[in-house]
Amino acid sequence: MESFGGELFGGRFRPDLLDPVPGPFPGLDADSEAFLARLRDFCTGKVDGALIERDGRIPDEVIAGLKDIGAFRIKIPREYGGLGLPGLCYLRALQVVNTTHSALGELLAAHQAIGLPQPVLLFGTDEQKREFLPRCAREISAFTLTEPDIGNDPFRMRTTAVPGPAGSYTLNGVKSWVTNGVLADLIVVMAMVPEAGMTAFVVEARSPGVTVEHRGEFLGLRGLENGVVRLHDVVVPASHRIGDEGKGLEVALAAQDTGRLSLPSVCAAAAKWSLKIAREWSRVRVQWDRPIGEHEAVAAKISFIAATAFALEAIVEITGRHADNGANTHMEAELAKLFASEKAWQVADELLQIRGGRGFETAASAAARGERGVPVEQLLRDLRVGRIFDGSTEALRGFIAAEALEVPESAVAPAEPAALDDFGPLAAHLRFVERTCRNVAQHVAHGRSRWADDLPQRQLFLGRLVDITAELYAMSVSCVYAKTRAETAVALADAFCHQSRLRVAELFGRLWANTDDHDRALSTGVLADRYRWLEEGILDPSIEGPWIADPPPGPSQHENLHRRVA
Ligand SMILES: Cc1cc2nc3c(=O)[nH]c(=O)nc-3n(C[C@H](O)[C@H](O)[C@H](O)COP(=O)(O)OP(=O)(O)OC[C@H]3O[C@@H](n4cnc5c(N)ncnc54)[C@H](O)[C@@H]3O)c2cc1C
């Protein structure tokens, strides 16, 4: 099925694939709005984000309360005990919980974006849907692909699932960084079936042989129930296999596809909150006789935060509505994740700068000395992992480029200029998108003729073209979104497009004039120990141990840290 993002890479600008946007607008259906109101009331009245940050743990009663209002079953169809609400309602719910505390967003997203409901809905048999979906309405699920030796490259998987009697499988392996792993009742486990390949299974967390060996602690996302899960001789019935043997990666990728807008939504929420803080603070903080917001250097940061917050919201709202309407949003979701995680990080960094010394201080410390506790340093810490998990920025650039390269050259045909009359002053930006996507396609063709089969290895060249396309996508949805919102939205879209066009020009500038060859050569020298002398005079505070753990097989030697929340 053709998609706006896919067509962009082919050099064809197809606004008809984005506009009109399925309504109602800007609100959602009455059931969604009622649920979101309940969720807002719950988060405002019953959840203390500062307490979660202090204790590094979400209180059980908060998890139970979220279950009661249906926050774990937003998209599960009603016939299976879910709320049956659209994906966009789930994305907006993430914004509510995430701005209460980020660990709540991860709790809900790990369950609903990549956890059990999605794979079962997409690949489960009728029987599996009847068995698991009603359970997913109250029980928590997790998804495990990563192992100590596999990160972005899933083909190094060591966990095995060996077929046994009566179609059962015996699973052995160790999975790392399993979000929700500490609390999960049900875990989607990716394991290798000999000769068939990667396969997806549902494992009951209370099965004999399942042990949560370690609860992770991270730079941010305090309260995340993320752990190392060991599977030792865990017997799983055939009825718990999702999809065919050897189709695990397909299951994982499809589930990721539908879940991939979760992070952009979290990023949009972060940017919107940043805008609120930047606005309020920059008015009251006076330095050199003026509110800091009136100093040009700060004003530029406020403008960047506002324009980017608008674009991120546009990405979520427009892509989310098209996804709910059954459109193919695979490429769009990848571009969205890449763009949103990078830009939200920059937004948080700029906000921290605007807050000055207070940006570096924890909210608890500021509150203790009698000031408003504004968790900006927490925002920065919590957002950082967004550029790493769910497909790292580098990996995503590679995936997107690989898909773009699949578009046969002959298909890169100039299209008729699109009709853009009803975009008013924003039409000029869309014309820019139209011209620039053709330019991108021409550069891809040029890269093909220059590097031939070696082109996929030119990660920096392709990465810049991917980043340009992500900017083009963000510009396009911003213009479309502006039409559906208040009149002032045009100014936000216009500002975003101007800023984005400058970034596009910089990326094009570095396409052929860059230090790529020097960087490759220098990095080769670094890895060959040529510059070790430069490391003299420092100490390395790392704790001794192997770079990559190689957990011995066999039964667990650790206490089981699994915790069940009723
Ligand atoms: C807080 C947290 C929660 C997580 N939750 C889950 C979860 O619920 N389930 C789960 O299965 N996993 C989870 N993960 C794992 C996460 O998905 C991985 O960290 C991620 O896939 C990256 O893998 P890695 O850390 O091993 O990095 P690596 O793959 O080792 O990458 C290291 C660096 O090399 C770069 N790199 C790797 N390959 C390439 C390449 N081909 N080209 C260019 N650059 C490359 C990467 O971008 C990165 O910068 C979680 C991780 C964290 C930190």
Tab-separated table of N, CA and C in Angstrom, residues 39 41-52 58-59 62 66 97 100-101 104:
chain	number	residue	atom	x	y	z
A	39	LEU	N	-8.579	9.592	33.254
A	39	LEU	CA	-7.140	9.396	33.435
A	39	LEU	C	-6.482	10.661	34.001
A	41	ASP	N	-7.945	12.972	35.786
A	41	ASP	CA	-8.368	13.115	37.194
A	41	ASP	C	-7.530	12.205	38.079
A	42	PHE	N	-7.343	10.961	37.617
A	42	PHE	CA	-6.588	9.997	38.414
A	42	PHE	C	-5.146	10.474	38.606
A	43	CYS	N	-4.520	10.896	37.519
A	43	CYS	CA	-3.107	11.304	37.600
A	43	CYS	C	-2.940	12.552	38.457
A	44	THR	N	-3.909	13.472	38.347
A	44	THR	CA	-3.792	14.701	39.127
A	44	THR	C	-4.065	14.427	40.606
A	45	GLY	N	-5.062	13.590	40.866
A	45	GLY	CA	-5.510	13.412	42.252
A	45	GLY	C	-4.800	12.297	43.005
A	46	LYS	N	-4.364	11.276	42.287
A	46	LYS	CA	-3.911	10.069	43.007
A	46	LYS	C	-2.441	9.698	42.771
A	47	VAL	N	-1.755	10.422	41.916
A	47	VAL	CA	-0.364	10.024	41.634
A	47	VAL	C	0.592	11.160	41.983
A	48	ASP	N	1.645	10.789	42.686
A	48	ASP	CA	2.656	11.774	43.066
A	48	ASP	C	3.939	11.452	42.292
A	49	GLY	N	4.164	12.195	41.211
A	49	GLY	CA	5.334	11.933	40.366
A	49	GLY	C	6.638	12.110	41.128
A	50	ALA	N	6.676	13.098	42.028
A	50	ALA	CA	7.906	13.347	42.797
A	50	ALA	C	8.231	12.160	43.696
A	51	LEU	N	7.185	11.509	44.191
A	51	LEU	CA	7.389	10.339	45.062
A	51	LEU	C	7.984	9.174	44.250
A	52	ILE	N	7.474	8.987	43.026
A	52	ILE	CA	8.013	7.915	42.162
A	52	ILE	C	9.485	8.205	41.892
A	58	ILE	N	7.055	2.749	41.253
A	58	ILE	CA	5.660	3.161	41.127
A	58	ILE	C	4.874	2.422	42.212
A	59	PRO	N	4.161	3.138	43.082
A	59	PRO	CA	3.408	2.432	44.133
A	59	PRO	C	2.396	1.453	43.531
A	62	VAL	N	-0.988	2.728	42.605
A	62	VAL	CA	-1.075	3.517	41.367
A	62	VAL	C	-1.279	2.565	40.184
A	66	LEU	N	-4.539	2.428	37.794
A	66	LEU	CA	-4.480	2.527	36.326
A	66	LEU	C	-5.218	1.344	35.689
A	97	VAL	N	-0.008	10.505	31.218
A	97	VAL	CA	0.742	9.791	32.264
A	97	VAL	C	2.216	10.184	32.252
A	100	THR	N	3.065	13.067	34.153
A	100	THR	CA	2.926	12.843	35.602
A	100	THR	C	4.244	12.252	36.099
A	101	HIS	N	4.636	11.137	35.495
A	101	HIS	CA	5.994	10.601	35.662
A	101	HIS	C	6.285	9.671	34.488
A	104	LEU	N	5.547	5.899	34.223
A	104	LEU	CA	4.175	5.442	33.976
A	104	LEU	C	3.953	5.234	32.480
